[in-house]
Coordinates of C-alpha atoms in Angstrom, one line a residue:
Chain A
X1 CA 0.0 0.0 0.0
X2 CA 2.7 2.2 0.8
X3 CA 4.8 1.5 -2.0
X4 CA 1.7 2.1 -4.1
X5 CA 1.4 5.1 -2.9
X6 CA 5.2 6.0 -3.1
X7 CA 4.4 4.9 -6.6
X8 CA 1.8 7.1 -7.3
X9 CA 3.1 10.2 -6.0
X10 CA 6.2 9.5 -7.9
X11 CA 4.3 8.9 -11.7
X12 CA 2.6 12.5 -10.6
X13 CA 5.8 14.1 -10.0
X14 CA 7.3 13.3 -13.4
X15 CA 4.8 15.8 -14.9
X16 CA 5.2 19.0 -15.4
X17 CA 1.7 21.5 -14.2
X18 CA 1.1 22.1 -18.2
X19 CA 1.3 18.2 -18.4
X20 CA -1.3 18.2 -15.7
X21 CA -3.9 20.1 -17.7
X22 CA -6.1 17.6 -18.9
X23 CA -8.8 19.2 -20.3
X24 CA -9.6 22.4 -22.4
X25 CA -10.9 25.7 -21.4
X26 CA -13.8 25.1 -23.9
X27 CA -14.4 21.7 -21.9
X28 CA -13.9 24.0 -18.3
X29 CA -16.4 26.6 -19.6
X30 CA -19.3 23.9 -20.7
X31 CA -18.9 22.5 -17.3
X32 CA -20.4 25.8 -15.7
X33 CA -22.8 26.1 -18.2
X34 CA -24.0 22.2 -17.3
X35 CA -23.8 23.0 -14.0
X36 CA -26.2 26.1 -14.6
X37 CA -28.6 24.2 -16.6
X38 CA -28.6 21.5 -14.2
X39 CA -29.4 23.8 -11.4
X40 CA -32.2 26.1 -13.0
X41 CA -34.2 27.8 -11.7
X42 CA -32.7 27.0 -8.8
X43 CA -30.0 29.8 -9.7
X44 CA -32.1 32.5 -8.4
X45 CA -32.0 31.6 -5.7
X46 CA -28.1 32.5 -5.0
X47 CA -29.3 36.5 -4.2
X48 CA -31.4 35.4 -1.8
X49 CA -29.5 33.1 -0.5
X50 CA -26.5 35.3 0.7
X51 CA -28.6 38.4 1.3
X52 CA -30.6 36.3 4.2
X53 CA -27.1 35.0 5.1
X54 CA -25.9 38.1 5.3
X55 CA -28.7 39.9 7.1
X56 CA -28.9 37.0 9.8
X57 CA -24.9 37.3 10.2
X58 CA -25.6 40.8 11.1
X59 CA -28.1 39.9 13.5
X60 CA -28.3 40.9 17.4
X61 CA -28.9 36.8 18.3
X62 CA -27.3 33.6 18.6
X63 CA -29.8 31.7 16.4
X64 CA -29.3 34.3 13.6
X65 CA -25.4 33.8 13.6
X66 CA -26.0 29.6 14.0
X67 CA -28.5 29.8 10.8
X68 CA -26.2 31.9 8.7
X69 CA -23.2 29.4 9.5
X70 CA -25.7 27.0 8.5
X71 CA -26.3 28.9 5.2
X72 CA -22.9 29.2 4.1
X73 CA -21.8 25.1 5.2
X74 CA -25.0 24.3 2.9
X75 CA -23.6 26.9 0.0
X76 CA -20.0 25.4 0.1
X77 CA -21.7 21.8 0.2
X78 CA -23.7 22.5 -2.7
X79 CA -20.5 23.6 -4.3
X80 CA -18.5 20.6 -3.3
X81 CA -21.5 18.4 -4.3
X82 CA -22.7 20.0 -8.0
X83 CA -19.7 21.4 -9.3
X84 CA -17.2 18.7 -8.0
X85 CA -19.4 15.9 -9.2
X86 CA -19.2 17.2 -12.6
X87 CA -15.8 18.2 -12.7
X88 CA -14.6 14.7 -11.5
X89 CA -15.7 13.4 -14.7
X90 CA -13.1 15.5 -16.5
X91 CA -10.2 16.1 -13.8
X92 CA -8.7 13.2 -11.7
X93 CA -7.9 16.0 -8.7
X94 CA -11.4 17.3 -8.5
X95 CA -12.8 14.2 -5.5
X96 CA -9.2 16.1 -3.2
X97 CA -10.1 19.7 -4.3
X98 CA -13.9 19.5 -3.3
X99 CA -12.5 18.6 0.2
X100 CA -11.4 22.3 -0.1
X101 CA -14.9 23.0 0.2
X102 CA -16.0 19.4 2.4
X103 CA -13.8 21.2 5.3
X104 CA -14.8 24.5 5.8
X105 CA -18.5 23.3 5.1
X106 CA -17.9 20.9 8.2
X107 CA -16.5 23.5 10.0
X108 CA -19.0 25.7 9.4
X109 CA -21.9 23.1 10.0
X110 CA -19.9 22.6 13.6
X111 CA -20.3 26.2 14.5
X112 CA -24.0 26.3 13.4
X113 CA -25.1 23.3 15.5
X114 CA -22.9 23.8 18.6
X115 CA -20.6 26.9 18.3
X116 CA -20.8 30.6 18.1
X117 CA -22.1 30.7 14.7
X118 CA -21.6 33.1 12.1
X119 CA -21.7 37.0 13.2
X120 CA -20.3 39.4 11.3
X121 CA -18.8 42.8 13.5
X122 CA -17.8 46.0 11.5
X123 CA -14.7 46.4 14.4
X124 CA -13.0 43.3 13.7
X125 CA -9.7 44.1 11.9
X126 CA -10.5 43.3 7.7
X127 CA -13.7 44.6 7.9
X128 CA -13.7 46.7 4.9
X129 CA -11.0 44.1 2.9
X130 CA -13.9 41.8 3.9
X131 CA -16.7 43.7 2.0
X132 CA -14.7 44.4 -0.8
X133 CA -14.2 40.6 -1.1
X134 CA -17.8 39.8 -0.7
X135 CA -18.2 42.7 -3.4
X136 CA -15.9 40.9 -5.5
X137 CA -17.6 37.3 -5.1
X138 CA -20.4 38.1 -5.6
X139 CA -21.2 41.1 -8.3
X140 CA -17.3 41.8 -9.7
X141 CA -16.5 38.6 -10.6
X142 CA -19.3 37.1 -12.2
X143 CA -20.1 40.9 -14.2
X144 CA -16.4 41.2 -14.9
X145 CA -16.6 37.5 -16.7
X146 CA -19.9 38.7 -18.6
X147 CA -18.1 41.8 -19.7
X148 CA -14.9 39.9 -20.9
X149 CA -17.6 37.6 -23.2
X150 CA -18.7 34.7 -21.0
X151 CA -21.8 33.8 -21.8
X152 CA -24.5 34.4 -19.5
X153 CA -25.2 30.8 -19.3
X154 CA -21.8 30.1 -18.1
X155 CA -21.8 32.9 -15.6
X156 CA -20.6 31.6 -12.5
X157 CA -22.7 32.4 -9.3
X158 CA -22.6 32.3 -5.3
X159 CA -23.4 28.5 -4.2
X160 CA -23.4 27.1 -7.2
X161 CA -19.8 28.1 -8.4
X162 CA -16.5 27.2 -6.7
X163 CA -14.6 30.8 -7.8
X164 CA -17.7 33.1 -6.5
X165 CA -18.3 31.2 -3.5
X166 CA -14.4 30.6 -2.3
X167 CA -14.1 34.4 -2.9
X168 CA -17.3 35.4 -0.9
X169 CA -16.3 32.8 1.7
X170 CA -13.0 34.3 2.5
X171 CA -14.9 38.1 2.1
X172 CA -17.6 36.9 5.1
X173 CA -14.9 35.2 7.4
X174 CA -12.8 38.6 7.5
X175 CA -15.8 40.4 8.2
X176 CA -16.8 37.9 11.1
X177 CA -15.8 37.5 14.9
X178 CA -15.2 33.7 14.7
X179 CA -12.2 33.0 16.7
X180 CA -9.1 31.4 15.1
X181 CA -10.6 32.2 11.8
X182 CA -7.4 32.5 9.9
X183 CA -7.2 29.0 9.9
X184 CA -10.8 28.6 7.9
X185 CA -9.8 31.0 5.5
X186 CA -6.9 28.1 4.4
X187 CA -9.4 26.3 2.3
X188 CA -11.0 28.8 0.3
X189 CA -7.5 30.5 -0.5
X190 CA -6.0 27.5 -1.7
X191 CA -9.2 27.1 -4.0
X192 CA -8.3 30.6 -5.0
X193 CA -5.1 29.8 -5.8
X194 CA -6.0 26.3 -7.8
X195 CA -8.3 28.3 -9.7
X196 CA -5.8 30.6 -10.7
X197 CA -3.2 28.8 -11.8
X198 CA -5.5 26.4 -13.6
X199 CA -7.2 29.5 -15.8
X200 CA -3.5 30.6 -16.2
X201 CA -2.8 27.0 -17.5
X202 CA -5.8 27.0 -19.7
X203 CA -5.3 30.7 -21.7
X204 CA -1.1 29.6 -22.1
X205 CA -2.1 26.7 -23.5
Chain B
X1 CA -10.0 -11.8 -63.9
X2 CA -9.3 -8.8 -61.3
X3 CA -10.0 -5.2 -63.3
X4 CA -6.5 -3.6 -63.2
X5 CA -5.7 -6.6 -65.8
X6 CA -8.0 -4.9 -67.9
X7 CA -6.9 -1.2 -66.8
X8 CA -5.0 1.8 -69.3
X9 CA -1.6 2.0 -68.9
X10 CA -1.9 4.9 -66.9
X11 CA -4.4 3.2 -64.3
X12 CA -1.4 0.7 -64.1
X13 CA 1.2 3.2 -62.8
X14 CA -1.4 4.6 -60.6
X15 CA -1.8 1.3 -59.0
X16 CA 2.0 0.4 -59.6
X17 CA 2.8 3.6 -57.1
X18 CA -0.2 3.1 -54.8
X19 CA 1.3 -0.5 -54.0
X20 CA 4.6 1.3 -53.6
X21 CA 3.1 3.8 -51.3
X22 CA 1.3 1.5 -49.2
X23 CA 4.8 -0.6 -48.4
X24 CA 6.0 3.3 -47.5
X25 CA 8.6 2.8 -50.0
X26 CA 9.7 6.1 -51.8
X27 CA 9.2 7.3 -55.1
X28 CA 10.8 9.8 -56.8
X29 CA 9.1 12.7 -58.9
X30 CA 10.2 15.7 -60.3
X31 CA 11.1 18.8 -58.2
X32 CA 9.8 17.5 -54.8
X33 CA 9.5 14.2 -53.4
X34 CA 9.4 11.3 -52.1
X35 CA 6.0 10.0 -53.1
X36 CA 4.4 11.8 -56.0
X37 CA 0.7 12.6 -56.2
X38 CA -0.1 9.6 -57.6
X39 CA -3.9 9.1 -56.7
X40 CA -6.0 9.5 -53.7
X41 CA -4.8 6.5 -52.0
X42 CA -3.8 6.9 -48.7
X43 CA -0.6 7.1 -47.3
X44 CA 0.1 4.0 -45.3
X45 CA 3.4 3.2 -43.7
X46 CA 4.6 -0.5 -42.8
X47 CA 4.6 -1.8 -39.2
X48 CA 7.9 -3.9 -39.0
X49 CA 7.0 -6.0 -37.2
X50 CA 3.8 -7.4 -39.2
X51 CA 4.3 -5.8 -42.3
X52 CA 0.7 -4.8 -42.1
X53 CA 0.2 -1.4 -43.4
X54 CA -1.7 1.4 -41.6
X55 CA -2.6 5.0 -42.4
X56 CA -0.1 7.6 -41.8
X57 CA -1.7 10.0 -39.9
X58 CA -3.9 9.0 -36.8
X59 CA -5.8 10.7 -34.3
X60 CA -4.8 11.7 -30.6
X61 CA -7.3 12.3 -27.6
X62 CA -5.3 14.1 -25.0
X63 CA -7.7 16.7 -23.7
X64 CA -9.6 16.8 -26.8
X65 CA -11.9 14.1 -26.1
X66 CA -11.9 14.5 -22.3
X67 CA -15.0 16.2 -22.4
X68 CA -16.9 14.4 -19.7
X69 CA -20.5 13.4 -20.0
X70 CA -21.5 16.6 -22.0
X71 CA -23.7 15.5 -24.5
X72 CA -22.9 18.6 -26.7
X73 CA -19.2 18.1 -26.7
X74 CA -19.8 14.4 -27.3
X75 CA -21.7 14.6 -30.6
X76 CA -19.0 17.4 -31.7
X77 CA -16.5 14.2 -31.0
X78 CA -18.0 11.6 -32.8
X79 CA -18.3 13.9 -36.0
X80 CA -14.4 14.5 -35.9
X81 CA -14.2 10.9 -35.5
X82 CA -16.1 9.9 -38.2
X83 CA -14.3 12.6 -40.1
X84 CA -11.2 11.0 -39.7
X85 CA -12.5 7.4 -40.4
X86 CA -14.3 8.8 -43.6
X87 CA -11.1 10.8 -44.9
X88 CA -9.2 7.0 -44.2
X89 CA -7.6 7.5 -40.9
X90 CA -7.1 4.1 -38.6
X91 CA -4.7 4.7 -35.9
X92 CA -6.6 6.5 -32.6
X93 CA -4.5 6.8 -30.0
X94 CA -5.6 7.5 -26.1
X95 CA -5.3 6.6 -22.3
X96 CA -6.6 5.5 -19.1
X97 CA -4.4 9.0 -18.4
X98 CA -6.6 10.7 -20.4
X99 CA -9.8 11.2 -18.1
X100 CA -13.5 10.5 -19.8
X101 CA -11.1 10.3 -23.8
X102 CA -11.7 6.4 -23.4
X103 CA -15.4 6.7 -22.7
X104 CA -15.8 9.1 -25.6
X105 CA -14.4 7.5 -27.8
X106 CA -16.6 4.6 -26.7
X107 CA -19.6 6.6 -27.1
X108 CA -18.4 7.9 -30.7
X109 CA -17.7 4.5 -32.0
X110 CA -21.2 3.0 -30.8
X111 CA -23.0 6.0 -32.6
X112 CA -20.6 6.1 -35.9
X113 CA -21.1 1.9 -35.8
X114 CA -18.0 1.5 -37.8
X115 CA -15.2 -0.7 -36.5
X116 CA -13.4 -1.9 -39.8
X117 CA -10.7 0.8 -40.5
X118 CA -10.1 1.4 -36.7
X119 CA -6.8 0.6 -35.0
X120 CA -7.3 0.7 -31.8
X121 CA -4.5 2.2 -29.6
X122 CA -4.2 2.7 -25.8
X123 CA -2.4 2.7 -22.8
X124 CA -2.0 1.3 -19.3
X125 CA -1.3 3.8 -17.2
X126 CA -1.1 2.5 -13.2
X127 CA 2.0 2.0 -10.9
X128 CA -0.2 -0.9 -9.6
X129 CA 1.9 -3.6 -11.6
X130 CA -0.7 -6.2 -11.2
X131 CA -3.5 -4.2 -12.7
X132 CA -2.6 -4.6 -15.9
X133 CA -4.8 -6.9 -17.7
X134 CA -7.6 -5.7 -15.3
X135 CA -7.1 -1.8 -17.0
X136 CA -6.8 -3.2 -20.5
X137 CA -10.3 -5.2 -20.0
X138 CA -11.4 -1.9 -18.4
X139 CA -10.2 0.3 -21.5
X140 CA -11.8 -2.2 -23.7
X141 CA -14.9 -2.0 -22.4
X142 CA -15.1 1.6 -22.4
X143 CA -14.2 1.9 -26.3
X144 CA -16.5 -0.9 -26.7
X145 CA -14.6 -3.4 -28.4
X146 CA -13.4 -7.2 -28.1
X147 CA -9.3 -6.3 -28.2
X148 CA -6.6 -3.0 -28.8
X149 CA -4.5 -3.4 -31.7
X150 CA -1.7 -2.2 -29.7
X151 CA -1.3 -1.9 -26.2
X152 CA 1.4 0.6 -24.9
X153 CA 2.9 1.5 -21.4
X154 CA 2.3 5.1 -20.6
X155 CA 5.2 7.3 -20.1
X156 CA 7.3 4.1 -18.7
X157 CA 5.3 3.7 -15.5
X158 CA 5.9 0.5 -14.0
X159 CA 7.1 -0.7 -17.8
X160 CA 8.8 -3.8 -16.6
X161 CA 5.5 -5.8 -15.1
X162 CA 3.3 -4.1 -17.6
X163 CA 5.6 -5.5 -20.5
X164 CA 6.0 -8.7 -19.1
X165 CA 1.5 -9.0 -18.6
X166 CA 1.6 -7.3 -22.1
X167 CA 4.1 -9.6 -24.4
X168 CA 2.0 -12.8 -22.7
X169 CA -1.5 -11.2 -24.2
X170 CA 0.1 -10.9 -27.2
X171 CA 1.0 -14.4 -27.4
X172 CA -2.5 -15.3 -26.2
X173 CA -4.1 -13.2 -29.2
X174 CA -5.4 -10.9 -26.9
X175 CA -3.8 -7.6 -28.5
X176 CA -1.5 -7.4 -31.4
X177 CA 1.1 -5.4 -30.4
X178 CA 2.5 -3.7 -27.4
X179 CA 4.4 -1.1 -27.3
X180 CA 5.7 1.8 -24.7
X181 CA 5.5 5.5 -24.9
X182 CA 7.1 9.1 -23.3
X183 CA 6.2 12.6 -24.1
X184 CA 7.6 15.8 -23.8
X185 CA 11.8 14.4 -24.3
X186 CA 11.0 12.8 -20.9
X187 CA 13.4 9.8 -20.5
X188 CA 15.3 8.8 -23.8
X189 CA 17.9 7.1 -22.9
X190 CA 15.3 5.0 -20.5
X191 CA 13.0 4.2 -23.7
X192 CA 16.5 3.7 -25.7
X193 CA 17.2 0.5 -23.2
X194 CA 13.9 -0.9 -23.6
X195 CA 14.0 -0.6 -27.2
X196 CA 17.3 -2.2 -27.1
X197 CA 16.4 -5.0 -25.2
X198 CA 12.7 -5.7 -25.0
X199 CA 10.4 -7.3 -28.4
X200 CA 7.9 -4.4 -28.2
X201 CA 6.4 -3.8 -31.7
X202 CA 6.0 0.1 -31.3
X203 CA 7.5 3.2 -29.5
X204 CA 5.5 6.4 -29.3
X205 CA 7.4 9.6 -28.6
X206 CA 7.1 13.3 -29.4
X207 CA 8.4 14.4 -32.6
X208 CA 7.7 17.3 -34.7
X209 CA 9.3 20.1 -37.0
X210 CA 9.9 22.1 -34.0
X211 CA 11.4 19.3 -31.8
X212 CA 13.8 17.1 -33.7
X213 CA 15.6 15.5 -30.5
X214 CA 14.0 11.8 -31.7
X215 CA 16.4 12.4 -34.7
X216 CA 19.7 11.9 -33.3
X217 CA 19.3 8.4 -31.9
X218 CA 15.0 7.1 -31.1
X219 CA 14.0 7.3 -35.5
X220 CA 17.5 5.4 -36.3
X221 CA 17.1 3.0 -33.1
X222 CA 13.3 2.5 -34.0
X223 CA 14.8 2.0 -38.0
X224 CA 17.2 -0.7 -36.7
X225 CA 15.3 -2.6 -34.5
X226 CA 12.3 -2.7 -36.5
X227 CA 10.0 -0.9 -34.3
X228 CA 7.1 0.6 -35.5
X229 CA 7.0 4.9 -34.4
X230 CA 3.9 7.3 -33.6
X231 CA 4.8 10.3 -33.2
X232 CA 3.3 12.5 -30.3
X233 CA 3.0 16.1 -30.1
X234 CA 3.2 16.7 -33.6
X235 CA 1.7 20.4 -33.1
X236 CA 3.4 20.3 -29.8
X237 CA -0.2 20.8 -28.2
X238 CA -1.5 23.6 -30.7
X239 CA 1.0 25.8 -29.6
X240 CA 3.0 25.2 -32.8
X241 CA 0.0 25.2 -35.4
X242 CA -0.9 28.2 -33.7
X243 CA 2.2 30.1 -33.9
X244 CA 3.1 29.3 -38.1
X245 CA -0.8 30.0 -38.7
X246 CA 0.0 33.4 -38.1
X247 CA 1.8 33.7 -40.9
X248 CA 1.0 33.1 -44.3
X249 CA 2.3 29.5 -46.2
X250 CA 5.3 30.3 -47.8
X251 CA 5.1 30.0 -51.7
X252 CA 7.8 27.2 -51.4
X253 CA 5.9 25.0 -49.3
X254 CA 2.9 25.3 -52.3
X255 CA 4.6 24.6 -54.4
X256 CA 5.6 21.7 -53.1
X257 CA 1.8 21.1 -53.2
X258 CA 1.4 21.1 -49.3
X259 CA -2.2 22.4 -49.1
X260 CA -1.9 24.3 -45.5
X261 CA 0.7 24.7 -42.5
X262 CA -1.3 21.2 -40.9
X263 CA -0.3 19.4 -44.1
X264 CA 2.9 20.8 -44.2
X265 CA 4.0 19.9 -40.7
X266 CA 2.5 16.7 -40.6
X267 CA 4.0 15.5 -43.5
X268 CA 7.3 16.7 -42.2
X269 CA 7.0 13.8 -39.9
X270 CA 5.4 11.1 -41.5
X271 CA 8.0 12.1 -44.3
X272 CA 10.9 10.8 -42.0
X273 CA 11.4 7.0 -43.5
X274 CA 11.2 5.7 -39.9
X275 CA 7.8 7.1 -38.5
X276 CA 5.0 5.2 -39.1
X277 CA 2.1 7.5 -38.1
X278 CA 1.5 11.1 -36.2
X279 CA -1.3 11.3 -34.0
X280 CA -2.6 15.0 -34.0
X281 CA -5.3 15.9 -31.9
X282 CA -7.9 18.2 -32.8
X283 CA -11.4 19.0 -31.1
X284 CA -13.0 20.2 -34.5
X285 CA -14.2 18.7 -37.6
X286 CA -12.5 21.6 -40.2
X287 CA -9.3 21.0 -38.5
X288 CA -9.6 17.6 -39.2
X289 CA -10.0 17.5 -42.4
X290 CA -7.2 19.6 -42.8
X291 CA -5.0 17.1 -40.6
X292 CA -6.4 14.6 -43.1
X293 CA -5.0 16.2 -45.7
X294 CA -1.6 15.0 -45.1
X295 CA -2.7 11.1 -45.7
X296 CA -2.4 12.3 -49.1
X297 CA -0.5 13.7 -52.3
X298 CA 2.9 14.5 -52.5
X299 CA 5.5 13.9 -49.3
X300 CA 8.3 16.4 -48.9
X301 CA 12.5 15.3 -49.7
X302 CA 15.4 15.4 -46.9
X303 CA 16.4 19.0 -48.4
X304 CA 12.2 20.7 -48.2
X305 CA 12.3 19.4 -44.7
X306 CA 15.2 20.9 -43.3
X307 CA 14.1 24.0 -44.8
X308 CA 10.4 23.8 -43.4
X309 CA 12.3 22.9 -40.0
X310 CA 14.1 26.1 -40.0
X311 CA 11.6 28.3 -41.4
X312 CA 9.3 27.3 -38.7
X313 CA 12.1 28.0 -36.1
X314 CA 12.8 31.5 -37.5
X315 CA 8.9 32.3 -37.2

């Protein structure tokens, strides 16, 4: 098992990243538009979906903060669940990157059921790098894709996407009180940083 | 009586030349070449080990026909590979590497419902040296057919066992011929050993006008041992059809009577006396048939391709 393993790791490691870009950005960019038609109508429900989350993170109560955790674990589930299904079919890595999702989600889910929750404070430090984060996710991104020619069935939206969602992710935990939080903002970076260098791949190649 | 007893003279040479094309022996014609445009008989090139003959240019699936279960993307797929199988191509080349290719080309096949041309070409790909026969029956069933035509160890992972499973398939009739494969330059001296001193039938490495290490010492090795070559990468991933499509064909190369820059540097390959086929991959029907267009018509001499060679280094 351990040789196996050895083995593995070792094939991997005679590639170079390019080598490691198995599909094309064609192939990337039908996958969100699947992922889209899969989930409509559903899609309309992404505004509503982090207004409310918003809204109760900015609550006075407990329950408000537990419920917008809640929100969010489900919205980086759905993520891990639609988008990662779909991409497995075209990238070997996707079943390890979704757990860049799985873990925060579970996290999250943790704090809604028996932690603090989700409660966003306007005198933590990051605040405002926090809203212009969430800003980004959410309306930047997806109009700044439209307005470079994606398609509008390929545009790429809160819960549903993994870009949208890591960014708006990281944007809400800077703007939050939760304790340690640094350490949940790991996952959604490195997705960040996956997503990067695969798009960079993709328009080299 | 067969007809060509019966045929002009001139239907006689065309057949004389086509037989003489087929073996991939040269022919001589004035101003160019090594094969003259004869007729629209494909080119075919010899597999040493066999003598059977098989089209030139083949097909390659690396990220091309990884397209998942998109149903869209799969019906695009199966028209460039009935393209190819209409224009004559045989060889299709892909991998367990190669994500949902296999599957695609499984659904393409089942759809196009023609088998008889097709030589089918795969890998195994695992550093799990038992799996071997169990990924071949696995690729097999996902291309929908009974056997590969050739069998080839992917990049040299665990080449020793997956040889060893391989040559004893072979001998049972359950593939025709194995063979092992690198990209990129990756291990040469490696693949040199194996070619030295292992029966495989064919080597696949990458080999194009812009990258002319196989040259120096795998196209002579491959010529002496009698090893059947594919070449890889022959558009080094698009990048390099990209890059000379900018410019315009020189007149030269025309006049040579290479159509377009696809059928000029694919037939810079298949060209070389020691290659066998070049497997370009392409996700679209028109590029295809351009690709295609190198299975036929004139081939260019020693002299045209070291002067396609450097004019597509100087561009």
């Amino acid at each position: 098992m351990a040789d196996t393993l050895v083995t593995t790791l070792a094939t991997w490691l005679n590639y170079r990243p390019r080598d490691l870009l198995m599909f094309s950005a064609e192939t990337y960019l039908r996958l969100l538009e699947r992922l889209n038609q899969a989930a409509w109508p559903a899609q309309w429900l992404s505004p509503l979906l982090i207004v409310g989350l918003v809204a109760l993170a900015l609550g006075r109560h407990r329950w408000q903060h537990r419920l917008a955790a809640g929100l969010l674990s489900l919205a980086l589930a759905l993520v891990a669940w639609r988008f990662f299904g779909l991409y497995a079919e075209i990238n070997f890595a996707a079943p390890w990157l979704a757990a860049l999702f799985v873990i925060p989600s579970l996290a999250l889910a943790a704090m809604a059921i028996v932690g603090p929750g989700l409660a966003l404070d306007r005198r933590v430090r990051g605040w405002w790098s926090g809203v212009v984060l969430l800003a980004w996710g959410l309306v930047l991104h997806p109009l700044a894709l439209l307005a470079g020619g994606r398609s509008a069935a390929g545009a790429e939206l809160f819960g549903l996407a993994p870009d949208p969602t890591a960014i708006a992710t990281l944007g809400l935990l800077l703007m939050s009180r939760i304790p340690r939080r640094g350490w949940l903002m790991i996952p959604p970076l490195a997705w960040c940083v996956v997503s990067g260098l695969t798009w960079w791949l993709l328009l080299a190649a | 009586m067969p007809d060509h007893h019966q045929a002009t003279r001139r239907r006689l040479l065309r057949t004389a030349a086509a037989s003489l094309l087929s073996a991939g022996l040269p022919i001589s014609a004035p101003g160019v070449v090594r094969a003259a445009r004869v007729d629209e008989t494909p080119i075919r090139r010899r597999v040493p080990s066999s003598g059977e003959a098989v089209a030139a240019i083949g097909m390659g699936t690396w990220i091309t026909f990884n397209v998942g279960s998109d149903p869209r993307a799969r019906a695009q797929r199966t028209e460039v590979l009935r393209t190819f199988l209409d224009l004559g191509g045989q060889v299709v080349d892909s991998s367990p590497m190669y994500g949902s290719a296999e599957a695609v080309i499984g659904h393409a096949l089942d759809e196009i419902g023609q088998y008889d041309p097709l030589f089918a070409a795969s890998k195994v790909w695992t550093p799990d040296e038992h799996a071997t026969r169990e990924q071949v029956k696995r690729s097999a069933t996902l291309w929908g057919i009974d056997r590969f035509d050739l069998m080839q160890v992917h990049n040299l992972v665990a080449w020793e066992a997956h040889l060893e499973s391989l040559f004893a398939m072979r001998e049972a009739g359950q593939l025709r011929y194995v063979g092992i494969t690198t990209s990129h330059g990756r291990r040469h001296r490696e693949l040199e050993r194996i070619m030295r001193e292992q029966p495989i039938d064919f080597v696949q490495a990458s080999y194009s006008a812009a990258n002319r290490e196989a040259e120096a010492r795998l196209l002579p090795l491959a010529e002496e041992r009698g090893i059947a070559f594919i070449a890889n990468r022959p558009f080094q991933g698009g990048r390099l059809i990209d890059r000379v499509k900018r410019h315009p064909l020189p007149g030269w190369v025309r006049d040579a009577g290479l159509a377009n820059w696809a059928d000029a540097l694919l037939k810079f390959i298949i060209a070389h006396p020691a290659v066998t086929c070049a497997i370009p991959a392409t996700s679209r029907v028109d590029h295809m048939r351009e690709n295609m267009q190198a299975l036929r018509g004139p081939l260019p001499d020693e002299a045209l391709r070291d002067r396609l060679a450097r004019h597509v280094a100087g561009l």
